[in-house]
PDB file of C-alpha atoms and ligand atoms in Angstrom:
ATOM      1  CA  UNK A  75       0.033  -0.060   0.057  1.00  0.00           C
ATOM      2  CA  UNK A  76       1.180   3.425  -1.147  1.00  0.00           C
ATOM      3  CA  UNK A  77      -0.769   5.658   1.229  1.00  0.00           C
ATOM      4  CA  UNK A  78      -0.083   9.520   1.442  1.00  0.00           C
ATOM      5  CA  UNK A  79      -1.714  10.715   4.409  1.00  0.00           C
ATOM      6  CA  UNK A  80      -3.154  14.537   5.848  1.00  0.00           C
ATOM      7  CA  UNK A  81      -4.006  14.730   9.241  1.00  0.00           C
ATOM      8  CA  UNK A  82      -6.297  17.660  10.089  1.00  0.00           C
ATOM      9  CA  UNK A  83      -5.921  19.227  13.519  1.00  0.00           C
ATOM     10  CA  UNK A  84      -2.235  19.047  15.402  1.00  0.00           C
ATOM     11  CA  UNK A  85      -3.756  18.528  18.478  1.00  0.00           C
ATOM     12  CA  UNK A  86      -2.099  15.717  21.039  1.00  0.00           C
ATOM     13  CA  UNK A  87      -3.812  13.062  19.077  1.00  0.00           C
ATOM     14  CA  UNK A  88      -2.947  14.726  15.613  1.00  0.00           C
ATOM     15  CA  UNK A  89       0.335  15.271  16.381  1.00  0.00           C
ATOM     16  CA  UNK A  90       0.649  11.349  17.222  1.00  0.00           C
ATOM     17  CA  UNK A  91      -1.427  10.482  14.773  1.00  0.00           C
ATOM     18  CA  UNK A  92       1.048  11.911  12.067  1.00  0.00           C
ATOM     19  CA  UNK A  93       4.178  10.639  14.578  1.00  0.00           C
ATOM     20  CA  UNK A  94       3.142   6.936  13.714  1.00  0.00           C
ATOM     21  CA  UNK A  95       2.529   7.932  10.175  1.00  0.00           C
ATOM     22  CA  UNK A  96       5.466   8.860   9.619  1.00  0.00           C
ATOM     23  CA  UNK A  97       7.781   6.284  11.361  1.00  0.00           C
ATOM     24  CA  UNK A  98       5.899   3.983   9.309  1.00  0.00           C
ATOM     25  CA  UNK A  99       7.014   5.375   6.419  1.00  0.00           C
ATOM     26  CA  UNK A 100       4.169   6.997   5.219  1.00  0.00           C
ATOM     27  CA  UNK A 101       4.364  10.412   3.896  1.00  0.00           C
ATOM     28  CA  UNK A 102       2.134  12.794   6.284  1.00  0.00           C
ATOM     29  CA  UNK A 103       1.246  16.217   6.466  1.00  0.00           C
ATOM     30  CA  UNK A 104      -0.378  18.302   9.453  1.00  0.00           C
ATOM     31  CA  UNK A 105      -2.847  20.892   8.750  1.00  0.00           C
ATOM     32  CA  UNK A 106      -4.427  22.759  11.195  1.00  0.00           C
ATOM     33  CA  UNK A 107      -5.655  26.797  11.024  1.00  0.00           C
ATOM     34  CA  UNK A 108      -2.873  27.695  13.559  1.00  0.00           C
ATOM     35  CA  UNK A 109       0.349  27.851  13.052  1.00  0.00           C
ATOM     36  CA  UNK A 110       1.650  27.877  16.759  1.00  0.00           C
ATOM     37  CA  UNK A 111      -0.167  24.851  16.743  1.00  0.00           C
ATOM     38  CA  UNK A 112       1.814  23.138  14.224  1.00  0.00           C
ATOM     39  CA  UNK A 113       5.168  24.431  15.284  1.00  0.00           C
ATOM     40  CA  UNK A 114       4.168  22.900  19.094  1.00  0.00           C
ATOM     41  CA  UNK A 115       3.010  19.699  17.528  1.00  0.00           C
ATOM     42  CA  UNK A 116       6.416  19.305  15.265  1.00  0.00           C
ATOM     43  CA  UNK A 117       8.220  20.172  18.493  1.00  0.00           C
ATOM     44  CA  UNK A 118       6.105  17.770  20.466  1.00  0.00           C
ATOM     45  CA  UNK A 119       7.317  14.490  17.668  1.00  0.00           C
ATOM     46  CA  UNK A 120      10.408  15.570  17.923  1.00  0.00           C
ATOM     47  CA  UNK A 121      10.768  15.264  21.352  1.00  0.00           C
ATOM     48  CA  UNK A 122       9.009  11.909  21.194  1.00  0.00           C
ATOM     49  CA  UNK A 123      11.231  10.164  18.828  1.00  0.00           C
ATOM     50  CA  UNK A 124      14.349  11.896  20.865  1.00  0.00           C
ATOM     51  CA  UNK A 125      12.748  10.077  23.805  1.00  0.00           C
ATOM     52  CA  UNK A 126      12.394   6.782  21.755  1.00  0.00           C
ATOM     53  CA  UNK A 127      16.652   7.177  21.085  1.00  0.00           C
ATOM     54  CA  UNK A 128      17.381   7.174  24.750  1.00  0.00           C
ATOM     55  CA  UNK A 129      15.221   4.487  25.326  1.00  0.00           C
ATOM     56  CA  UNK A 130      16.623   2.230  22.364  1.00  0.00           C
ATOM     57  CA  UNK A 131      13.520   1.934  20.746  1.00  0.00           C
ATOM     58  CA  UNK A 132      14.865   3.411  17.489  1.00  0.00           C
ATOM     59  CA  UNK A 133      18.189   4.695  16.129  1.00  0.00           C
ATOM     60  CA  UNK A 134      18.845   8.520  14.953  1.00  0.00           C
ATOM     61  CA  UNK A 135      19.106   7.226  11.089  1.00  0.00           C
ATOM     62  CA  UNK A 136      15.099   6.339  11.887  1.00  0.00           C
ATOM     63  CA  UNK A 137      14.116   9.197  13.388  1.00  0.00           C
ATOM     64  CA  UNK A 138      15.665  11.282  10.610  1.00  0.00           C
ATOM     65  CA  UNK A 139      13.953   9.092   7.738  1.00  0.00           C
ATOM     66  CA  UNK A 140      10.705   9.516   9.897  1.00  0.00           C
ATOM     67  CA  UNK A 141      10.947  13.038   9.599  1.00  0.00           C
ATOM     68  CA  UNK A 142      11.874  13.287   6.328  1.00  0.00           C
ATOM     69  CA  UNK A 143       8.596  12.001   6.079  1.00  0.00           C
ATOM     70  CA  UNK A 144       6.579  14.779   7.727  1.00  0.00           C
ATOM     71  CA  UNK A 145       5.454  18.336   6.844  1.00  0.00           C
ATOM     72  CA  UNK A 146       3.090  21.229   8.154  1.00  0.00           C
ATOM     73  CA  UNK A 147       0.604  23.315   5.959  1.00  0.00           C
ATOM     74  CA  UNK A 148      -2.376  26.053   7.845  1.00  0.00           C
ATOM     75  CA  UNK A 149      -3.811  25.733   4.237  1.00  0.00           C
ATOM     76  CA  UNK A 150      -6.702  22.917   3.393  1.00  0.00           C
ATOM     77  CA  UNK A 151      -5.701  22.176   0.002  1.00  0.00           C
ATOM     78  CA  UNK A 152      -2.821  21.086   0.969  1.00  0.00           C
ATOM     79  CA  UNK A 153      -4.825  17.577   1.347  1.00  0.00           C
ATOM     80  CA  UNK A 154      -5.435  17.377  -2.434  1.00  0.00           C
ATOM     81  CA  UNK A 155      -2.712  15.014  -2.596  1.00  0.00           C
ATOM     82  CA  UNK A 156      -3.802  12.575  -0.091  1.00  0.00           C
ATOM     83  CA  UNK A 157      -5.110   9.164  -0.454  1.00  0.00           C
ATOM     84  CA  UNK A 158      -6.098   9.225   3.044  1.00  0.00           C
ATOM     85  CA  UNK A 159      -7.128  11.946   5.406  1.00  0.00           C
ATOM     86  CA  UNK A 160      -7.268  11.553   9.136  1.00  0.00           C
ATOM     87  CA  UNK A 161      -9.699  14.613  10.676  1.00  0.00           C
ATOM     88  CA  UNK A 162      -8.278  14.728  14.273  1.00  0.00           C
ATOM     89  CA  UNK A 163      -9.754  18.537  15.086  1.00  0.00           C
ATOM     90  CA  UNK A 164     -11.552  19.454  18.176  1.00  0.00           C
ATOM     91  CA  UNK A 165     -14.501  17.599  19.449  1.00  0.00           C
ATOM     92  CA  UNK A 166     -17.116  19.302  18.202  1.00  0.00           C
ATOM     93  CA  UNK A 167     -20.252  18.390  15.349  1.00  0.00           C
ATOM     94  CA  UNK A 168     -20.593  21.331  13.509  1.00  0.00           C
ATOM     95  CA  UNK A 169     -16.608  21.736  13.398  1.00  0.00           C
ATOM     96  CA  UNK A 170     -16.455  18.679  12.172  1.00  0.00           C
ATOM     97  CA  UNK A 171     -20.123  18.759   9.620  1.00  0.00           C
ATOM     98  CA  UNK A 172     -17.884  22.024   7.908  1.00  0.00           C
ATOM     99  CA  UNK A 173     -14.245  20.158   8.249  1.00  0.00           C
ATOM    100  CA  UNK A 174     -16.075  17.186   5.928  1.00  0.00           C
ATOM    101  CA  UNK A 175     -17.707  19.628   3.535  1.00  0.00           C
ATOM    102  CA  UNK A 176     -14.673  21.071   2.575  1.00  0.00           C
ATOM    103  CA  UNK A 177     -12.442  18.118   2.482  1.00  0.00           C
ATOM    104  CA  UNK A 178     -14.832  16.685   0.112  1.00  0.00           C
ATOM    105  CA  UNK A 179     -14.082  19.773  -2.211  1.00  0.00           C
ATOM    106  CA  UNK A 180     -11.002  19.590  -1.915  1.00  0.00           C
ATOM    107  CA  UNK A 181      -9.711  15.723  -1.429  1.00  0.00           C
ATOM    108  CA  UNK A 182      -8.531  13.707  -4.862  1.00  0.00           C
ATOM    109  CA  UNK A 183     -11.366  11.782  -6.312  1.00  0.00           C
ATOM    110  CA  UNK A 184     -11.342   8.361  -3.858  1.00  0.00           C
ATOM    111  CA  UNK A 185      -9.401   9.525  -1.032  1.00  0.00           C
ATOM    112  CA  UNK A 186     -10.704   7.883   1.976  1.00  0.00           C
ATOM    113  CA  UNK A 187     -12.038  10.213   4.203  1.00  0.00           C
ATOM    114  CA  UNK A 188     -11.335   9.148   8.033  1.00  0.00           C
ATOM    115  CA  UNK A 189     -12.057  10.714  11.326  1.00  0.00           C
ATOM    116  CA  UNK A 190     -10.568  10.118  14.777  1.00  0.00           C
ATOM    117  CA  UNK A 191     -13.756  11.492  16.440  1.00  0.00           C
ATOM    118  CA  UNK A 192     -14.757  10.163  19.948  1.00  0.00           C
ATOM    119  CA  UNK A 193     -18.253   9.914  20.095  1.00  0.00           C
ATOM    120  CA  UNK A 194     -19.994  11.579  16.792  1.00  0.00           C
ATOM    121  CA  UNK A 195     -21.917   9.801  14.661  1.00  0.00           C
ATOM    122  CA  UNK A 196     -19.729   8.601  11.543  1.00  0.00           C
ATOM    123  CA  UNK A 197     -22.990   8.009   9.682  1.00  0.00           C
ATOM    124  CA  UNK A 198     -23.853  11.889  10.061  1.00  0.00           C
ATOM    125  CA  UNK A 199     -20.364  13.175   9.189  1.00  0.00           C
ATOM    126  CA  UNK A 200     -20.234  10.882   6.252  1.00  0.00           C
ATOM    127  CA  UNK A 201     -23.664  12.997   5.129  1.00  0.00           C
ATOM    128  CA  UNK A 202     -21.963  15.837   5.314  1.00  0.00           C
ATOM    129  CA  UNK A 203     -19.982  14.491   2.119  1.00  0.00           C
ATOM    130  CA  UNK A 204     -21.083  13.082  -1.651  1.00  0.00           C
ATOM    131  CA  UNK A 205     -18.483  10.461  -1.255  1.00  0.00           C
ATOM    132  CA  UNK A 206     -20.315   9.140   2.130  1.00  0.00           C
ATOM    133  CA  UNK A 207     -18.758   5.222   0.957  1.00  0.00           C
ATOM    134  CA  UNK A 208     -15.415   6.619   1.496  1.00  0.00           C
ATOM    135  CA  UNK A 209     -15.939   7.476   5.329  1.00  0.00           C
ATOM    136  CA  UNK A 210     -15.334   6.084   8.005  1.00  0.00           C
ATOM    137  CA  UNK A 211     -14.118   6.416  12.097  1.00  0.00           C
ATOM    138  CA  UNK A 212     -10.872   5.972  12.597  1.00  0.00           C
ATOM    139  CA  UNK A 213     -10.264   5.785  16.509  1.00  0.00           C
ATOM    140  CA  UNK A 214      -6.999   6.533  17.891  1.00  0.00           C
ATOM    141  CA  UNK A 215      -5.954   5.949  21.486  1.00  0.00           C
ATOM    142  CA  UNK A 216      -3.651   9.319  23.105  1.00  0.00           C
ATOM    143  CA  UNK A 217      -1.136   8.629  23.780  1.00  0.00           C
ATOM    144  CA  UNK A 218      -0.972   7.575  19.744  1.00  0.00           C
ATOM    145  CA  UNK A 219       2.916   6.856  19.589  1.00  0.00           C
ATOM    146  CA  UNK A 220       2.162   3.963  22.903  1.00  0.00           C
ATOM    147  CA  UNK A 221      -1.447   2.725  22.739  1.00  0.00           C
ATOM    148  CA  UNK A 222      -2.208  -0.286  20.729  1.00  0.00           C
ATOM    149  CA  UNK A 223      -5.572  -0.262  19.874  1.00  0.00           C
ATOM    150  CA  UNK A 224      -7.689   1.440  16.597  1.00  0.00           C
ATOM    151  CA  UNK A 225     -11.321   1.735  16.925  1.00  0.00           C
ATOM    152  CA  UNK A 226     -12.716   0.936  13.260  1.00  0.00           C
ATOM    153  CA  UNK A 227     -16.315   2.495  12.765  1.00  0.00           C
ATOM    154  CA  UNK A 228     -18.379   1.846   9.768  1.00  0.00           C
ATOM    155  CA  UNK A 229     -21.086   4.439   9.054  1.00  0.00           C
ATOM    156  CA  UNK A 230     -24.013   3.278   7.509  1.00  0.00           C
ATOM    157  CA  UNK A 231     -22.662   3.464   3.604  1.00  0.00           C
ATOM    158  CA  UNK A 232     -18.864   2.826   4.231  1.00  0.00           C
ATOM    159  CA  UNK A 233     -17.619   0.176   1.678  1.00  0.00           C
ATOM    160  CA  UNK A 234     -15.842  -2.914   2.045  1.00  0.00           C
ATOM    161  CA  UNK A 235     -13.221  -1.627  -0.111  1.00  0.00           C
ATOM    162  CA  UNK A 236     -12.972   1.134   2.297  1.00  0.00           C
ATOM    163  CA  UNK A 237     -13.191  -0.810   5.759  1.00  0.00           C
ATOM    164  CA  UNK A 238     -10.339  -2.802   4.078  1.00  0.00           C
ATOM    165  CA  UNK A 239      -8.215  -0.020   3.342  1.00  0.00           C
ATOM    166  CA  UNK A 240      -8.197   1.246   6.649  1.00  0.00           C
ATOM    167  CA  UNK A 241      -8.017  -2.235   8.540  1.00  0.00           C
ATOM    168  CA  UNK A 242      -4.766  -2.762   6.444  1.00  0.00           C
ATOM    169  CA  UNK A 243      -3.389   1.142   7.110  1.00  0.00           C
ATOM    170  CA  UNK A 244      -3.945   0.042  10.642  1.00  0.00           C
ATOM    171  CA  UNK A 245      -2.025  -2.337  11.207  1.00  0.00           C
ATOM    172  CA  UNK A 246       0.617  -1.182   8.559  1.00  0.00           C
ATOM    173  CA  UNK A 247       1.208   1.640  11.878  1.00  0.00           C
ATOM    174  CA  UNK A 248       1.943  -1.583  13.884  1.00  0.00           C
ATOM    175  CA  UNK A 249      -1.900  -1.329  15.597  1.00  0.00           C
ATOM    176  CA  UNK A 250      -4.394  -3.319  15.916  1.00  0.00           C
ATOM    177  CA  UNK A 251      -7.597  -2.594  14.436  1.00  0.00           C
ATOM    178  CA  UNK A 252     -11.141  -3.246  16.235  1.00  0.00           C
ATOM    179  CA  UNK A 253     -14.348  -2.603  14.606  1.00  0.00           C
ATOM    180  CA  UNK A 254     -17.380  -1.615  16.599  1.00  0.00           C
ATOM    181  CA  UNK A 255     -20.795  -0.075  15.230  1.00  0.00           C
ATOM    182  CA  UNK A 256     -21.839   3.268  15.065  1.00  0.00           C
ATOM    183  CA  UNK A 257     -23.481   4.290  18.147  1.00  0.00           C
ATOM    184  CA  UNK A 258     -22.907   7.441  20.484  1.00  0.00           C
ATOM    185  CA  UNK A 259     -19.644   6.632  21.854  1.00  0.00           C
ATOM    186  CA  UNK A 260     -18.598   3.573  20.158  1.00  0.00           C
ATOM    187  CA  UNK A 261     -16.976   1.367  22.304  1.00  0.00           C
ATOM    188  CA  UNK A 262     -14.266   2.720  23.981  1.00  0.00           C
ATOM    189  CA  UNK A 263     -15.886   6.086  25.287  1.00  0.00           C
ATOM    190  CA  UNK A 264     -19.213   4.142  26.099  1.00  0.00           C
ATOM    191  CA  UNK A 265     -17.598   2.422  28.020  1.00  0.00           C
ATOM    192  CA  UNK A 266     -14.864   4.520  29.517  1.00  0.00           C
ATOM    193  CA  UNK A 267     -17.146   8.415  30.344  1.00  0.00           C
ATOM    194  CA  UNK A 268     -19.836   6.664  32.765  1.00  0.00           C
ATOM    195  CA  UNK A 269     -17.005   5.794  35.022  1.00  0.00           C
ATOM    196  CA  UNK A 270     -15.096   9.320  34.766  1.00  0.00           C
ATOM    197  CA  UNK A 271     -18.187  11.228  34.965  1.00  0.00           C
ATOM    198  CA  UNK A 272     -18.899   9.038  38.068  1.00  0.00           C
ATOM    199  CA  UNK A 273     -15.375   9.782  39.116  1.00  0.00           C
ATOM    200  CA  UNK A 274     -15.931  13.438  38.994  1.00  0.00           C
ATOM    201  CA  UNK A 275     -19.225  13.133  40.811  1.00  0.00           C
ATOM    202  CA  UNK A 276     -17.703  11.371  43.601  1.00  0.00           C
ATOM    203  CA  UNK A 277     -15.556  14.362  44.223  1.00  0.00           C
ATOM    204  CA  UNK A 278     -18.379  17.027  43.806  1.00  0.00           C
ATOM    205  CA  UNK A 279     -20.381  14.962  45.999  1.00  0.00           C
ATOM    206  CA  UNK A 280     -17.468  14.469  48.687  1.00  0.00           C
ATOM    207  CA  UNK A 281     -17.467  11.022  48.430  1.00  0.00           C
ATOM    208  CA  UNK A 282     -13.678  10.876  47.929  1.00  0.00           C
ATOM    209  CA  UNK A 283     -10.834  13.280  46.498  1.00  0.00           C
ATOM    210  CA  UNK A 284      -9.173  12.980  43.472  1.00  0.00           C
ATOM    211  CA  UNK A 285      -5.768  11.368  44.948  1.00  0.00           C
ATOM    212  CA  UNK A 286      -8.287   9.530  46.779  1.00  0.00           C
ATOM    213  CA  UNK A 287     -10.952   8.471  43.926  1.00  0.00           C
ATOM    214  CA  UNK A 288      -7.631   7.189  41.444  1.00  0.00           C
ATOM    215  CA  UNK A 289      -5.456   5.805  44.145  1.00  0.00           C
ATOM    216  CA  UNK A 290      -8.775   3.286  44.671  1.00  0.00           C
ATOM    217  CA  UNK A 291      -8.964   2.676  41.053  1.00  0.00           C
ATOM    218  CA  UNK A 292      -5.250   1.842  40.421  1.00  0.00           C
ATOM    219  CA  UNK A 293      -4.798  -0.168  43.286  1.00  0.00           C
ATOM    220  CA  UNK A 294      -8.311  -1.763  44.030  1.00  0.00           C
ATOM    221  CA  UNK A 295      -9.064  -2.225  40.469  1.00  0.00           C
ATOM    222  CA  UNK A 296      -5.423  -2.463  38.735  1.00  0.00           C
ATOM    223  CA  UNK A 297      -6.302   0.538  36.476  1.00  0.00           C
ATOM    224  CA  UNK A 298      -3.005   1.578  35.180  1.00  0.00           C
ATOM    225  CA  UNK A 299      -4.161   5.492  35.794  1.00  0.00           C
ATOM    226  CA  UNK A 300      -6.663   6.959  38.048  1.00  0.00           C
ATOM    227  CA  UNK A 301     -10.044   7.967  36.181  1.00  0.00           C
ATOM    228  CA  UNK A 302      -8.996  11.748  36.963  1.00  0.00           C
ATOM    229  CA  UNK A 303      -5.689  11.604  35.702  1.00  0.00           C
ATOM    230  CA  UNK A 304      -6.971  10.309  32.408  1.00  0.00           C
ATOM    231  CA  UNK A 305      -9.705  12.575  32.130  1.00  0.00           C
ATOM    232  CA  UNK A 306      -6.882  15.307  32.469  1.00  0.00           C
ATOM    233  CA  UNK A 307      -5.037  13.289  29.683  1.00  0.00           C
ATOM    234  CA  UNK A 308      -7.728  13.075  27.447  1.00  0.00           C
ATOM    235  CA  UNK A 309      -8.843  16.771  28.084  1.00  0.00           C
ATOM    236  CA  UNK A 310     -11.676  18.001  30.503  1.00  0.00           C
ATOM    237  CA  UNK A 311     -13.354  19.763  27.265  1.00  0.00           C
ATOM    238  CA  UNK A 312     -13.088  16.716  25.456  1.00  0.00           C
ATOM    239  CA  UNK A 313     -14.754  14.593  27.985  1.00  0.00           C
ATOM    240  CA  UNK A 314     -17.733  17.236  28.447  1.00  0.00           C
ATOM    241  CA  UNK A 315     -18.223  17.004  24.338  1.00  0.00           C
ATOM    242  CA  UNK A 316     -18.450  13.116  24.388  1.00  0.00           C
ATOM    243  CA  UNK A 317     -20.330  13.096  27.590  1.00  0.00           C
ATOM    244  CA  UNK A 318     -23.033  15.290  25.685  1.00  0.00           C
ATOM    245  CA  UNK A 319     -22.872  14.084  22.688  1.00  0.00           C
ATOM    246  CA  UNK A 320     -23.661  10.212  24.919  1.00  0.00           C
ATOM    247  CA  UNK A 321     -26.316  11.868  26.543  1.00  0.00           C
ATOM    248  CA  UNK A 322     -28.157  13.185  23.843  1.00  0.00           C
ATOM    249  CA  UNK A 323     -27.416  10.641  21.587  1.00  0.00           C
ATOM    250  CA  UNK A 324     -29.263   8.057  23.364  1.00  0.00           C
ATOM    251  CA  UNK A 325     -31.563   9.948  25.675  1.00  0.00           C
ATOM    252  CA  UNK A 326     -30.445   8.158  29.161  1.00  0.00           C
ATOM    253  CA  UNK A 327     -30.199  10.452  32.125  1.00  0.00           C
ATOM    254  CA  UNK A 328     -27.409   8.334  33.032  1.00  0.00           C
ATOM    255  CA  UNK A 329     -24.746  10.020  30.701  1.00  0.00           C
ATOM    256  CA  UNK A 330     -25.677  13.839  32.055  1.00  0.00           C
ATOM    257  CA  UNK A 331     -22.392  15.462  32.418  1.00  0.00           C
ATOM    258  CA  UNK A 332     -21.350  16.143  35.897  1.00  0.00           C
ATOM    259  CA  UNK A 333     -22.034  19.595  37.320  1.00  0.00           C
ATOM    260  CA  UNK A 334     -18.425  20.227  38.239  1.00  0.00           C
ATOM    261  CA  UNK A 335     -16.948  18.991  34.739  1.00  0.00           C
ATOM    262  CA  UNK A 336     -18.897  21.569  33.468  1.00  0.00           C
ATOM    263  CA  UNK A 337     -17.668  24.120  36.036  1.00  0.00           C
ATOM    264  CA  UNK A 338     -13.868  23.442  35.010  1.00  0.00           C
ATOM    265  CA  UNK A 339     -14.564  23.528  31.979  1.00  0.00           C
ATOM    266  CA  UNK A 340     -16.150  26.712  31.732  1.00  0.00           C
ATOM    267  CA  UNK A 341     -13.120  27.907  34.148  1.00  0.00           C
ATOM    268  CA  UNK A 342     -10.698  26.793  31.244  1.00  0.00           C
ATOM    269  CA  UNK A 343      -9.156  23.863  33.926  1.00  0.00           C
ATOM    270  CA  UNK A 344      -9.194  21.617  30.657  1.00  0.00           C
ATOM    271  CA  UNK A 345      -6.788  19.209  32.440  1.00  0.00           C
ATOM    272  CA  UNK A 346      -2.807  19.199  31.267  1.00  0.00           C
ATOM    273  CA  UNK A 347      -2.903  20.950  27.854  1.00  0.00           C
ATOM    274  CA  UNK A 348      -4.506  24.119  30.233  1.00  0.00           C
ATOM    275  CA  UNK A 349      -1.900  23.349  33.211  1.00  0.00           C
ATOM    276  CA  UNK A 350      -4.448  22.486  35.658  1.00  0.00           C
ATOM    277  CA  UNK A 351      -7.696  20.456  35.593  1.00  0.00           C
ATOM    278  CA  UNK A 352      -7.984  17.734  38.674  1.00  0.00           C
ATOM    279  CA  UNK A 353      -4.138  18.196  38.844  1.00  0.00           C
ATOM    280  CA  UNK A 354      -2.182  20.651  38.645  1.00  0.00           C
ATOM    281  CA  UNK A 355       0.673  20.227  35.899  1.00  0.00           C
TER     282      UNK A 355
HETATM  283  P1  LIG B 597      -6.738  19.278  20.542  1.00  0.00           P
HETATM  284  O1  LIG B 597      -7.626  20.247  21.559  1.00  0.00           O
HETATM  285  O2  LIG B 597      -5.543  18.585  21.257  1.00  0.00           O
HETATM  286  O3  LIG B 597      -6.339  19.801  18.952  1.00  0.00           O
HETATM  287  C1  LIG B 597      -7.295  19.845  18.190  1.00  0.00           C
HETATM  288  C2  LIG B 597      -6.950  20.851  16.963  1.00  0.00           C
HETATM  289  O4  LIG B 597      -8.024  21.013  16.076  1.00  0.00           O
HETATM  290  C3  LIG B 597      -6.026  21.751  17.594  1.00  0.00           C
HETATM  291  O5  LIG B 597      -4.714  22.422  17.193  1.00  0.00           O
HETATM  292  C4  LIG B 597      -7.367  22.999  16.607  1.00  0.00           C
HETATM  293  O6  LIG B 597      -6.218  23.954  16.235  1.00  0.00           O
HETATM  294  C5  LIG B 597      -6.999  22.517  15.607  1.00  0.00           C
HETATM  295  N1  LIG B 597      -8.403  22.641  14.800  1.00  0.00           N
HETATM  296  C6  LIG B 597      -9.512  23.307  15.182  1.00  0.00           C
HETATM  297  N2  LIG B 597     -10.004  23.501  13.855  1.00  0.00           N
HETATM  298  C7  LIG B 597      -9.483  23.443  13.216  1.00  0.00           C
HETATM  299  C8  LIG B 597     -10.220  23.490  11.920  1.00  0.00           C
HETATM  300  N3  LIG B 597     -11.049  23.804  11.245  1.00  0.00           N
HETATM  301  N4  LIG B 597      -9.241  22.921  10.524  1.00  0.00           N
HETATM  302  C9  LIG B 597      -7.664  22.453  11.106  1.00  0.00           C
HETATM  303  N5  LIG B 597      -7.543  22.378  12.336  1.00  0.00           N
HETATM  304  C10 LIG B 597      -8.301  22.560  13.315  1.00  0.00           C
HETATM  305  O7  LIG B 597      -8.138  18.040  20.663  1.00  0.00           O
HETATM  306  P2  LIG B 597      -7.513  16.358  20.535  1.00  0.00           P
HETATM  307  O8  LIG B 597      -7.390  16.124  22.091  1.00  0.00           O
HETATM  308  O9  LIG B 597      -6.232  16.442  19.970  1.00  0.00           O
HETATM  309  O10 LIG B 597      -8.606  16.129  19.988  1.00  0.00           O
HETATM  310  C11 LIG B 597      -8.998  15.910  18.378  1.00  0.00           C
HETATM  311  C12 LIG B 597      -9.560  14.786  17.960  1.00  0.00           C
HETATM  312  O11 LIG B 597      -9.497  13.674  18.664  1.00  0.00           O
HETATM  313  C13 LIG B 597     -11.071  14.673  18.895  1.00  0.00           C
HETATM  314  O12 LIG B 597     -12.304  14.598  17.592  1.00  0.00           O
HETATM  315  C14 LIG B 597     -11.382  14.508  19.888  1.00  0.00           C
HETATM  316  O13 LIG B 597     -12.717  13.529  20.472  1.00  0.00           O
HETATM  317  C15 LIG B 597      -9.962  12.888  19.506  1.00  0.00           C
HETATM  318  N6  LIG B 597     -10.097  11.976  20.255  1.00  0.00           N
HETATM  319  C16 LIG B 597      -9.462  12.588  21.441  1.00  0.00           C
HETATM  320  C17 LIG B 597      -8.658  11.894  22.304  1.00  0.00           C
HETATM  321  C18 LIG B 597      -8.160  12.549  23.240  1.00  0.00           C
HETATM  322  O14 LIG B 597      -7.580  11.827  24.460  1.00  0.00           O
HETATM  323  N7  LIG B 597      -7.475  13.789  23.775  1.00  0.00           N
HETATM  324  C19 LIG B 597      -8.558  10.452  22.030  1.00  0.00           C
HETATM  325  C20 LIG B 597      -9.687  10.040  20.848  1.00  0.00           C
HETATM  326  C21 LIG B 597      -9.671  10.840  20.222  1.00  0.00           C
END
């Protein structure tokens, strides 16, 4: 397979996706509306490759070969040469709809348009385009260079060929693809976010401090990371956005976002990316 990839959005997920594509020897362009986000993403990728060199996981030649595959642009038109576009912009329904309408115009005929959305309907995103058979969910986990899983989600119209290509691409990135159906939150976040939300309720109701909640889940349930530290890693704005999709999409009050989570997001306490969430960074 000789893919050329464009990644839309150079936030924490976008830079990780670009990292693994470049490491697999696939030409990849990161595209973001913010030049600052692109510069930060490139610096993060370089730092992460250097960390892998220190660990002995890769050598300098491999890093240089990977970095030679990576380019950046603030122009969405740079998708024109891509065979697969992976969208990883902010988790917002209207924003993703707008991006997919633009991608449909700007990308080449036959290019696959994948989205890394955590929760938004693939079928609805696909319906924004004239090529719904080429639209698919490709849900990477955070941090992308470390995590093994890619959740693959077919929309109602996604073709067998698009699915097969995406599964093969996921494997060529060294990942394990698992198929999920197109329901709010798919599998990963349908199961994870209610737990995170409940952990926030525990803090709000004074059942335990963030440290106590996380320690219980780490030592008691053998989770490598507590739910609140994980929420800070995901981004509290992203957690809130996913819960809103679960709540609206499934219509069950058990998915109502905790008021304390709303309050933190309103205050700009978004977790690691803003320096403060349930913990201070
Ligand atoms: P982030 O806030 O770190 O980055 C989002 C980036 O998108 C920003 O750099 C922003 O400038 C850019 N952006 C916004 N509008 C854009 C546009 N019109 N065109 C191009 N770029 C644009 O967010 P993130 O955590 O990287 O999440 C990105 C996507 O990945 C979301 O859909 C999220 O749900 C999903 N996701 C996140 C995680 C996680 O743990 N954070 C895990 C899996 C999937």
